[in-house]
């Protein structure tokens, strides 16, 4: 045998020297669920994650920074009285998200604060967009509200605005709104290829944001499609996106790879709530070794071509990597 690939695996040194993919806390973005209350409330379908109260949010962010995780995304759990057909609370300058952004940035200016743009936490219909009387999701009317939401987040101090709603044309409209108001330094991380996935179930438990009727298939993508993802990449690039996201992550590694090859922009992948729940539940049952499977999953998501990963494991993974 002239060629023996195993020679390049024979020792820790050769393995480390030839490793193609790196993984570190600088690659993680930490999604946080927040609510306007004093206490943290555990999320049963996401063991280890809570809806964080005012004090809990500060503690979690401080912990993340200590662990080397420098970016968070905020997802608000809003009380029913804030949920309306028009989602007006989404652009309340004094809303929970806006106050939290300002509080975090004043305490930790170096923290990268990313915000979600979509109406589902604020919609009495539980949808990401406005709903017509006959139950259709209204695209252009929604985009107008999303622009107000994005602007209010920029005013509050957000570094990166992240539209997750999947309306057509929202990236360009948000870019124009931000620029027209002097926020040309605020970035847009576009949820470009966001699939209509059942893996979002635990997230909707966390925010009590399950759609009130129907599903999200007229705006989120069909899991069977991939060419469509490339079309979305092209549009978001033209509309001024700074970063492109694929979501979910592990069942969509092929999409991450193709998107990576289709754009020169940085690519983000979202290891979503259902992916977290699967890994957590199997680990808690003793069926999988948590540290090993989580680091393997995150490495695979990076190997597929993502630069950054949104993951509920951000802090834990950062600590495991430090131990190694
Ligand atoms: C809503 C939104 C969702 C997620 C992020 N933003 C849920 C949905 O589209 O229904 C899912 C994240 C996760 O499952 O971890 N705009």
mmCIF file of C-alpha atoms and ligand atoms in Angstrom:
data_model
loop_
_atom_site.group_PDB
_atom_site.id
_atom_site.type_symbol
_atom_site.label_atom_id
_atom_site.label_comp_id
_atom_site.label_asym_id
_atom_site.label_seq_id
_atom_site.Cartn_x
_atom_site.Cartn_y
_atom_site.Cartn_z
ATOM 1 C CA UNK A 1 0.000 0.000 0.000
ATOM 2 C CA UNK A 2 1.570 3.253 -1.112
ATOM 3 C CA UNK A 3 -0.930 5.604 0.372
ATOM 4 C CA UNK A 4 -2.105 5.284 3.925
ATOM 5 C CA UNK A 5 -4.400 8.119 5.091
ATOM 6 C CA UNK A 6 -4.101 6.886 8.670
ATOM 7 C CA UNK A 7 -0.522 8.235 8.859
ATOM 8 C CA UNK A 8 -2.083 11.688 8.962
ATOM 9 C CA UNK A 9 -4.181 10.691 11.961
ATOM 10 C CA UNK A 10 -1.513 8.931 13.997
ATOM 11 C CA UNK A 11 -0.833 11.461 16.766
ATOM 12 C CA UNK A 12 -2.442 14.439 18.473
ATOM 13 C CA UNK A 13 0.096 16.690 16.734
ATOM 14 C CA UNK A 14 -0.666 15.580 13.174
ATOM 15 C CA UNK A 15 -4.374 15.660 13.882
ATOM 16 C CA UNK A 16 -4.188 19.187 15.251
ATOM 17 C CA UNK A 17 -1.860 20.379 12.495
ATOM 18 C CA UNK A 18 -4.167 19.139 9.751
ATOM 19 C CA UNK A 19 -7.474 20.121 11.287
ATOM 20 C CA UNK A 20 -9.501 21.995 8.681
ATOM 21 C CA UNK A 21 -12.141 23.568 10.882
ATOM 22 C CA UNK A 22 -11.756 25.660 14.008
ATOM 23 C CA UNK A 23 -14.337 26.296 16.691
ATOM 24 C CA UNK A 24 -14.152 28.983 19.350
ATOM 25 C CA UNK A 25 -16.298 31.337 21.406
ATOM 26 C CA UNK A 26 -15.754 34.047 18.778
ATOM 27 C CA UNK A 27 -17.974 31.978 16.494
ATOM 28 C CA UNK A 28 -20.941 31.953 18.862
ATOM 29 C CA UNK A 29 -23.953 34.227 19.121
ATOM 30 C CA UNK A 30 -26.059 33.639 22.215
ATOM 31 C CA UNK A 31 -29.863 33.923 21.886
ATOM 32 C CA UNK A 32 -31.590 35.119 25.071
ATOM 33 C CA UNK A 33 -35.264 34.988 26.005
ATOM 34 C CA UNK A 34 -36.218 37.997 28.093
ATOM 35 C CA UNK A 35 -39.362 39.102 29.878
ATOM 36 C CA UNK A 36 -40.400 42.081 31.923
ATOM 37 C CA UNK A 37 -40.354 40.487 35.347
ATOM 38 C CA UNK A 38 -38.194 39.978 38.403
ATOM 39 C CA UNK A 39 -37.682 36.232 38.151
ATOM 40 C CA UNK A 40 -36.213 33.827 35.651
ATOM 41 C CA UNK A 41 -38.786 31.301 34.447
ATOM 42 C CA UNK A 42 -37.511 27.902 33.319
ATOM 43 C CA UNK A 43 -38.527 26.723 29.835
ATOM 44 C CA UNK A 44 -39.551 23.058 30.171
ATOM 45 C CA UNK A 45 -38.828 22.080 26.551
ATOM 46 C CA UNK A 46 -35.386 23.742 26.709
ATOM 47 C CA UNK A 47 -33.778 22.511 29.954
ATOM 48 C CA UNK A 48 -31.049 24.936 31.031
ATOM 49 C CA UNK A 49 -32.692 27.926 29.305
ATOM 50 C CA UNK A 50 -34.995 30.421 30.973
ATOM 51 C CA UNK A 51 -37.062 33.409 30.196
ATOM 52 C CA UNK A 52 -34.743 35.817 31.905
ATOM 53 C CA UNK A 53 -35.988 38.539 34.210
ATOM 54 C CA UNK A 54 -34.327 41.919 34.611
ATOM 55 C CA UNK A 55 -31.564 40.759 36.963
ATOM 56 C CA UNK A 56 -31.184 37.383 35.236
ATOM 57 C CA UNK A 57 -30.578 39.054 31.883
ATOM 58 C CA UNK A 58 -27.693 41.091 33.288
ATOM 59 C CA UNK A 59 -26.194 38.054 34.999
ATOM 60 C CA UNK A 60 -26.442 35.937 31.859
ATOM 61 C CA UNK A 61 -24.803 38.595 29.690
ATOM 62 C CA UNK A 62 -22.031 39.119 32.224
ATOM 63 C CA UNK A 63 -21.475 35.348 32.288
ATOM 64 C CA UNK A 64 -21.413 35.187 28.505
ATOM 65 C CA UNK A 65 -18.784 37.930 28.308
ATOM 66 C CA UNK A 66 -16.718 36.126 30.966
ATOM 67 C CA UNK A 67 -16.937 32.961 28.863
ATOM 68 C CA UNK A 68 -15.727 34.822 25.766
ATOM 69 C CA UNK A 69 -19.107 35.080 24.033
ATOM 70 C CA UNK A 70 -19.395 38.670 22.860
ATOM 71 C CA UNK A 71 -22.722 38.753 21.011
ATOM 72 C CA UNK A 72 -26.313 38.164 22.083
ATOM 73 C CA UNK A 73 -29.677 38.182 20.289
ATOM 74 C CA UNK A 74 -32.729 39.302 22.237
ATOM 75 C CA UNK A 75 -36.115 37.574 21.978
ATOM 76 C CA UNK A 76 -38.881 39.089 24.101
ATOM 77 C CA UNK A 77 -41.729 37.182 25.772
ATOM 78 C CA UNK A 78 -44.524 39.730 25.823
ATOM 79 C CA UNK A 79 -47.662 39.587 27.985
ATOM 80 C CA UNK A 80 -50.992 39.086 26.189
ATOM 81 C CA UNK A 81 -51.983 42.722 26.669
ATOM 82 C CA UNK A 82 -49.051 43.748 24.418
ATOM 83 C CA UNK A 83 -50.213 41.485 21.577
ATOM 84 C CA UNK A 84 -52.355 43.264 18.994
ATOM 85 C CA UNK A 85 -53.326 42.696 15.353
ATOM 86 C CA UNK A 86 -50.981 45.538 14.350
ATOM 87 C CA UNK A 87 -48.056 44.534 16.589
ATOM 88 C CA UNK A 88 -47.597 48.161 17.693
ATOM 89 C CA UNK A 89 -45.600 47.217 20.791
ATOM 90 C CA UNK A 90 -42.787 46.113 18.446
ATOM 91 C CA UNK A 91 -41.758 49.740 17.909
ATOM 92 C CA UNK A 92 -42.549 51.157 21.343
ATOM 93 C CA UNK A 93 -39.446 53.268 22.123
ATOM 94 C CA UNK A 94 -39.925 52.225 25.721
ATOM 95 C CA UNK A 95 -40.659 48.560 25.026
ATOM 96 C CA UNK A 96 -38.906 45.659 26.718
ATOM 97 C CA UNK A 97 -36.439 45.046 23.881
ATOM 98 C CA UNK A 98 -35.637 48.730 23.412
ATOM 99 C CA UNK A 99 -35.042 49.252 27.157
ATOM 100 C CA UNK A 100 -32.949 46.102 27.371
ATOM 101 C CA UNK A 101 -30.746 47.131 24.427
ATOM 102 C CA UNK A 102 -30.103 50.524 25.996
ATOM 103 C CA UNK A 103 -29.388 48.998 29.406
ATOM 104 C CA UNK A 104 -26.966 46.423 28.042
ATOM 105 C CA UNK A 105 -25.108 48.875 25.795
ATOM 106 C CA UNK A 106 -24.680 51.435 28.559
ATOM 107 C CA UNK A 107 -23.236 48.805 30.883
ATOM 108 C CA UNK A 108 -21.158 46.915 28.272
ATOM 109 C CA UNK A 109 -20.457 49.107 25.215
ATOM 110 C CA UNK A 110 -18.230 46.352 23.801
ATOM 111 C CA UNK A 111 -21.098 43.820 23.783
ATOM 112 C CA UNK A 112 -22.588 43.207 20.324
ATOM 113 C CA UNK A 113 -26.347 43.450 20.661
ATOM 114 C CA UNK A 114 -28.364 41.805 17.904
ATOM 115 C CA UNK A 115 -32.121 42.195 17.692
ATOM 116 C CA UNK A 116 -34.844 40.171 16.038
ATOM 117 C CA UNK A 117 -37.195 41.896 13.622
ATOM 118 C CA UNK A 118 -40.558 40.142 13.192
ATOM 119 C CA UNK A 119 -43.992 40.653 14.665
ATOM 120 C CA UNK A 120 -44.666 37.241 16.212
ATOM 121 C CA UNK A 121 -43.931 38.203 19.856
ATOM 122 C CA UNK A 122 -46.267 41.180 19.468
ATOM 123 C CA UNK A 123 -48.971 39.741 17.200
ATOM 124 C CA UNK A 124 -52.305 38.590 18.621
ATOM 125 C CA UNK A 125 -52.445 36.228 15.625
ATOM 126 C CA UNK A 126 -49.041 34.728 16.494
ATOM 127 C CA UNK A 127 -47.681 35.429 13.026
ATOM 128 C CA UNK A 128 -44.555 37.238 11.888
ATOM 129 C CA UNK A 129 -46.620 39.560 9.704
ATOM 130 C CA UNK A 130 -49.913 41.431 9.669
ATOM 131 C CA UNK A 131 -52.920 39.285 8.846
ATOM 132 C CA UNK A 132 -55.780 40.274 6.533
ATOM 133 C CA UNK A 133 -59.436 39.589 7.394
ATOM 134 C CA UNK A 134 -59.378 36.498 5.221
ATOM 135 C CA UNK A 135 -56.252 35.157 6.937
ATOM 136 C CA UNK A 136 -53.507 36.078 4.470
ATOM 137 C CA UNK A 137 -50.139 37.449 5.625
ATOM 138 C CA UNK A 138 -49.835 40.958 4.187
ATOM 139 C CA UNK A 139 -46.342 41.518 2.824
ATOM 140 C CA UNK A 140 -45.906 45.206 2.067
ATOM 141 C CA UNK A 141 -48.000 46.447 4.994
ATOM 142 C CA UNK A 142 -45.894 44.251 7.288
ATOM 143 C CA UNK A 143 -42.652 45.641 5.885
ATOM 144 C CA UNK A 144 -43.734 49.141 6.922
ATOM 145 C CA UNK A 145 -44.152 48.004 10.525
ATOM 146 C CA UNK A 146 -40.868 46.076 10.439
ATOM 147 C CA UNK A 147 -39.080 49.269 9.384
ATOM 148 C CA UNK A 148 -40.485 51.073 12.422
ATOM 149 C CA UNK A 149 -39.444 48.157 14.631
ATOM 150 C CA UNK A 150 -35.920 48.086 13.189
ATOM 151 C CA UNK A 151 -35.524 51.848 13.534
ATOM 152 C CA UNK A 152 -36.650 51.795 17.179
ATOM 153 C CA UNK A 153 -34.046 49.112 17.886
ATOM 154 C CA UNK A 154 -31.322 51.138 16.164
ATOM 155 C CA UNK A 155 -32.301 54.238 18.142
ATOM 156 C CA UNK A 156 -32.038 52.175 21.338
ATOM 157 C CA UNK A 157 -28.474 51.206 20.379
ATOM 158 C CA UNK A 158 -28.646 47.858 18.578
ATOM 159 C CA UNK A 159 -25.489 46.947 16.655
ATOM 160 C CA UNK A 160 -27.042 44.429 14.274
ATOM 161 C CA UNK A 161 -30.657 44.188 13.164
ATOM 162 C CA UNK A 162 -31.817 40.731 12.241
ATOM 163 C CA UNK A 163 -35.078 40.338 10.295
ATOM 164 C CA UNK A 164 -36.468 36.825 10.803
ATOM 165 C CA UNK A 165 -39.921 37.444 9.318
ATOM 166 C CA UNK A 166 -39.256 36.321 5.705
ATOM 167 C CA UNK A 167 -41.345 39.051 4.066
ATOM 168 C CA UNK A 168 -40.195 39.982 0.552
ATOM 169 C CA UNK A 169 -38.217 43.196 0.255
ATOM 170 C CA UNK A 170 -37.784 43.813 3.972
ATOM 171 C CA UNK A 171 -33.988 43.860 3.948
ATOM 172 C CA UNK A 172 -33.862 46.680 1.403
ATOM 173 C CA UNK A 173 -36.638 48.618 3.101
ATOM 174 C CA UNK A 174 -34.966 48.335 6.514
ATOM 175 C CA UNK A 175 -31.595 49.369 5.010
ATOM 176 C CA UNK A 176 -33.175 52.473 3.475
ATOM 177 C CA UNK A 177 -34.980 53.367 6.697
ATOM 178 C CA UNK A 178 -31.822 53.003 8.773
ATOM 179 C CA UNK A 179 -29.746 55.040 6.322
ATOM 180 C CA UNK A 180 -32.353 57.770 5.994
ATOM 181 C CA UNK A 181 -32.256 58.207 9.762
ATOM 182 C CA UNK A 182 -28.491 58.291 10.142
ATOM 183 C CA UNK A 183 -27.929 54.660 11.154
ATOM 184 C CA UNK A 184 -25.738 53.601 8.266
ATOM 185 C CA UNK A 185 -23.355 51.888 10.715
ATOM 186 C CA UNK A 186 -26.025 49.502 11.969
ATOM 187 C CA UNK A 187 -25.661 46.119 10.235
ATOM 188 C CA UNK A 188 -28.295 43.760 8.895
ATOM 189 C CA UNK A 189 -28.039 40.036 9.541
ATOM 190 C CA UNK A 190 -30.722 38.656 7.222
ATOM 191 C CA UNK A 191 -32.552 35.421 7.910
ATOM 192 C CA UNK A 192 -32.151 34.607 4.228
ATOM 193 C CA UNK A 193 -32.954 30.913 4.054
ATOM 194 C CA UNK A 194 -35.340 30.388 6.936
ATOM 195 C CA UNK A 195 -37.329 27.214 6.574
ATOM 196 C CA UNK A 196 -40.869 26.447 7.777
ATOM 197 C CA UNK A 197 -39.453 24.032 10.329
ATOM 198 C CA UNK A 198 -41.041 22.035 13.129
ATOM 199 C CA UNK A 199 -37.704 22.380 14.948
ATOM 200 C CA UNK A 200 -38.860 25.809 16.191
ATOM 201 C CA UNK A 201 -41.398 24.229 18.568
ATOM 202 C CA UNK A 202 -39.543 24.824 21.862
ATOM 203 C CA UNK A 203 -38.820 28.455 20.894
ATOM 204 C CA UNK A 204 -42.544 29.042 20.452
ATOM 205 C CA UNK A 205 -43.120 27.438 23.867
ATOM 206 C CA UNK A 206 -40.549 29.823 25.313
ATOM 207 C CA UNK A 207 -42.271 32.902 23.941
ATOM 208 C CA UNK A 208 -45.823 31.518 23.867
ATOM 209 C CA UNK A 209 -45.765 32.545 20.220
ATOM 210 C CA UNK A 210 -47.281 29.545 18.463
ATOM 211 C CA UNK A 211 -49.238 30.727 15.407
ATOM 212 C CA UNK A 212 -52.868 31.295 16.379
ATOM 213 C CA UNK A 213 -54.055 29.698 13.141
ATOM 214 C CA UNK A 214 -52.486 27.868 10.231
ATOM 215 C CA UNK A 215 -48.736 27.684 9.768
ATOM 216 C CA UNK A 216 -45.915 29.840 8.396
ATOM 217 C CA UNK A 217 -45.579 28.116 5.024
ATOM 218 C CA UNK A 218 -46.577 31.132 2.921
ATOM 219 C CA UNK A 219 -43.517 33.031 4.121
ATOM 220 C CA UNK A 220 -40.964 30.565 5.479
ATOM 221 C CA UNK A 221 -39.309 28.208 2.978
ATOM 222 C CA UNK A 222 -40.265 24.657 2.081
ATOM 223 C CA UNK A 223 -37.777 22.208 3.693
ATOM 224 C CA UNK A 224 -37.678 20.360 0.375
ATOM 225 C CA UNK A 225 -36.087 23.280 -1.479
ATOM 226 C CA UNK A 226 -32.557 24.503 -1.955
ATOM 227 C CA UNK A 227 -32.434 26.443 -5.245
ATOM 228 C CA UNK A 228 -34.914 28.803 -3.678
ATOM 229 C CA UNK A 229 -32.354 29.528 -0.943
ATOM 230 C CA UNK A 230 -29.893 30.749 -3.567
ATOM 231 C CA UNK A 231 -32.535 33.070 -4.983
ATOM 232 C CA UNK A 232 -33.062 34.531 -1.518
ATOM 233 C CA UNK A 233 -29.297 35.001 -1.128
ATOM 234 C CA UNK A 234 -29.143 36.950 -4.364
ATOM 235 C CA UNK A 235 -31.998 39.221 -3.316
ATOM 236 C CA UNK A 236 -30.727 39.863 0.219
ATOM 237 C CA UNK A 237 -27.293 40.732 -1.170
ATOM 238 C CA UNK A 238 -28.806 43.210 -3.622
ATOM 239 C CA UNK A 239 -30.922 44.681 -0.840
ATOM 240 C CA UNK A 240 -27.848 45.398 1.269
ATOM 241 C CA UNK A 241 -27.635 42.544 3.762
ATOM 242 C CA UNK A 242 -24.300 42.404 5.608
ATOM 243 C CA UNK A 243 -24.624 38.784 6.665
ATOM 244 C CA UNK A 244 -26.685 35.860 5.437
ATOM 245 C CA UNK A 245 -28.334 33.283 7.691
ATOM 246 C CA UNK A 246 -29.442 29.692 7.180
ATOM 247 C CA UNK A 247 -31.890 28.253 9.715
ATOM 248 C CA UNK A 248 -32.174 25.581 11.119
ATOM 249 C CA UNK A 249 -28.571 24.351 11.006
ATOM 250 C CA UNK A 250 -27.875 20.637 11.355
ATOM 251 C CA UNK A 251 -30.681 19.286 9.131
ATOM 252 C CA UNK A 252 -29.682 21.918 6.523
ATOM 253 C CA UNK A 253 -25.896 21.524 6.235
ATOM 254 C CA UNK A 254 -26.201 21.161 2.458
ATOM 255 C CA UNK A 255 -27.917 24.545 2.311
ATOM 256 C CA UNK A 256 -25.169 26.141 4.420
ATOM 257 C CA UNK A 257 -22.556 24.721 2.042
ATOM 258 C CA UNK A 258 -24.304 25.987 -1.093
ATOM 259 C CA UNK A 259 -24.963 29.396 0.408
ATOM 260 C CA UNK A 260 -21.298 29.568 1.463
ATOM 261 C CA UNK A 261 -20.282 28.979 -2.152
ATOM 262 C CA UNK A 262 -22.842 31.414 -3.564
ATOM 263 C CA UNK A 263 -21.889 34.519 -1.560
ATOM 264 C CA UNK A 264 -18.820 36.366 -0.368
ATOM 265 C CA UNK A 265 -20.774 37.662 2.626
ATOM 266 C CA UNK A 266 -20.320 36.111 6.059
ATOM 267 C CA UNK A 267 -22.704 33.209 6.665
ATOM 268 C CA UNK A 268 -24.484 32.531 9.942
ATOM 269 C CA UNK A 269 -26.289 29.334 10.892
ATOM 270 C CA UNK A 270 -28.914 29.015 13.623
ATOM 271 C CA UNK A 271 -28.795 25.837 15.712
ATOM 272 C CA UNK A 272 -32.439 26.209 16.683
ATOM 273 C CA UNK A 273 -34.415 25.364 19.786
ATOM 274 C CA UNK A 274 -35.427 21.898 18.559
ATOM 275 C CA UNK A 275 -31.816 20.985 17.826
ATOM 276 C CA UNK A 276 -30.896 22.111 21.339
ATOM 277 C CA UNK A 277 -33.814 20.181 22.844
ATOM 278 C CA UNK A 278 -32.834 16.947 21.076
ATOM 279 C CA UNK A 279 -29.210 17.112 22.180
ATOM 280 C CA UNK A 280 -30.194 18.126 25.713
ATOM 281 C CA UNK A 281 -32.872 15.473 26.166
ATOM 282 C CA UNK A 282 -30.709 12.625 24.882
ATOM 283 C CA UNK A 283 -27.843 13.809 27.087
ATOM 284 C CA UNK A 284 -30.036 14.062 30.170
ATOM 285 C CA UNK A 285 -31.182 10.503 29.541
ATOM 286 C CA UNK A 286 -27.584 9.346 29.388
ATOM 287 C CA UNK A 287 -28.007 8.311 25.745
ATOM 288 C CA UNK A 288 -25.443 10.746 24.346
ATOM 289 C CA UNK A 289 -22.342 12.369 25.833
ATOM 290 C CA UNK A 290 -23.387 15.992 25.833
ATOM 291 C CA UNK A 291 -20.033 17.747 25.561
ATOM 292 C CA UNK A 292 -18.829 15.521 22.730
ATOM 293 C CA UNK A 293 -22.007 15.602 20.659
ATOM 294 C CA UNK A 294 -22.508 19.331 21.053
ATOM 295 C CA UNK A 295 -18.941 20.199 20.033
ATOM 296 C CA UNK A 296 -19.216 17.739 17.136
ATOM 297 C CA UNK A 297 -22.513 19.288 15.984
ATOM 298 C CA UNK A 298 -21.098 22.818 16.192
ATOM 299 C CA UNK A 299 -17.925 21.777 14.354
ATOM 300 C CA UNK A 300 -20.044 20.206 11.603
ATOM 301 C CA UNK A 301 -22.063 23.398 11.256
ATOM 302 C CA UNK A 302 -18.837 25.377 10.891
ATOM 303 C CA UNK A 303 -17.349 22.792 8.482
ATOM 304 C CA UNK A 304 -20.424 23.127 6.266
ATOM 305 C CA UNK A 305 -19.383 26.732 5.734
ATOM 306 C CA UNK A 306 -20.810 28.965 8.435
ATOM 307 C CA UNK A 307 -18.751 31.722 10.014
ATOM 308 C CA UNK A 308 -20.913 32.189 13.083
ATOM 309 C CA UNK A 309 -23.469 30.032 14.862
ATOM 310 C CA UNK A 310 -26.450 31.153 16.880
ATOM 311 C CA UNK A 311 -26.653 28.556 19.621
ATOM 312 C CA UNK A 312 -28.276 28.137 23.029
ATOM 313 C CA UNK A 313 -25.142 26.147 23.892
ATOM 314 C CA UNK A 314 -22.919 29.211 23.378
ATOM 315 C CA UNK A 315 -21.782 29.603 26.983
ATOM 316 C CA UNK A 316 -21.486 25.908 27.739
ATOM 317 C CA UNK A 317 -19.594 25.230 24.510
ATOM 318 C CA UNK A 318 -17.277 28.173 25.153
ATOM 319 C CA UNK A 319 -16.463 26.737 28.589
ATOM 320 C CA UNK A 320 -15.920 23.224 27.225
ATOM 321 C CA UNK A 321 -13.535 24.615 24.622
ATOM 322 C CA UNK A 322 -11.570 26.418 27.325
ATOM 323 C CA UNK A 323 -11.191 23.174 29.298
ATOM 324 C CA UNK A 324 -9.773 21.395 26.258
HETATM 325 C C1 LIG B 1 -39.717 34.216 14.862
HETATM 326 C C2 LIG B 1 -38.526 33.391 15.152
HETATM 327 C C3 LIG B 1 -38.558 32.025 15.336
HETATM 328 C C4 LIG B 1 -37.278 31.629 15.658
HETATM 329 C C5 LIG B 1 -36.458 32.769 15.643
HETATM 330 N N1 LIG B 1 -37.250 33.861 15.313
HETATM 331 C C6 LIG B 1 -39.711 31.087 15.338
HETATM 332 C C7 LIG B 1 -40.607 31.051 14.190
HETATM 333 O O1 LIG B 1 -40.281 31.491 13.090
HETATM 334 O O2 LIG B 1 -41.721 30.578 14.392
HETATM 335 C C8 LIG B 1 -36.892 30.220 15.977
HETATM 336 C C9 LIG B 1 -35.655 30.009 16.766
HETATM 337 C C10 LIG B 1 -35.534 28.681 17.413
HETATM 338 O O3 LIG B 1 -36.332 27.750 17.213
HETATM 339 O O4 LIG B 1 -34.575 28.542 18.196
HETATM 340 N N2 LIG B 1 -39.622 35.245 13.977
#
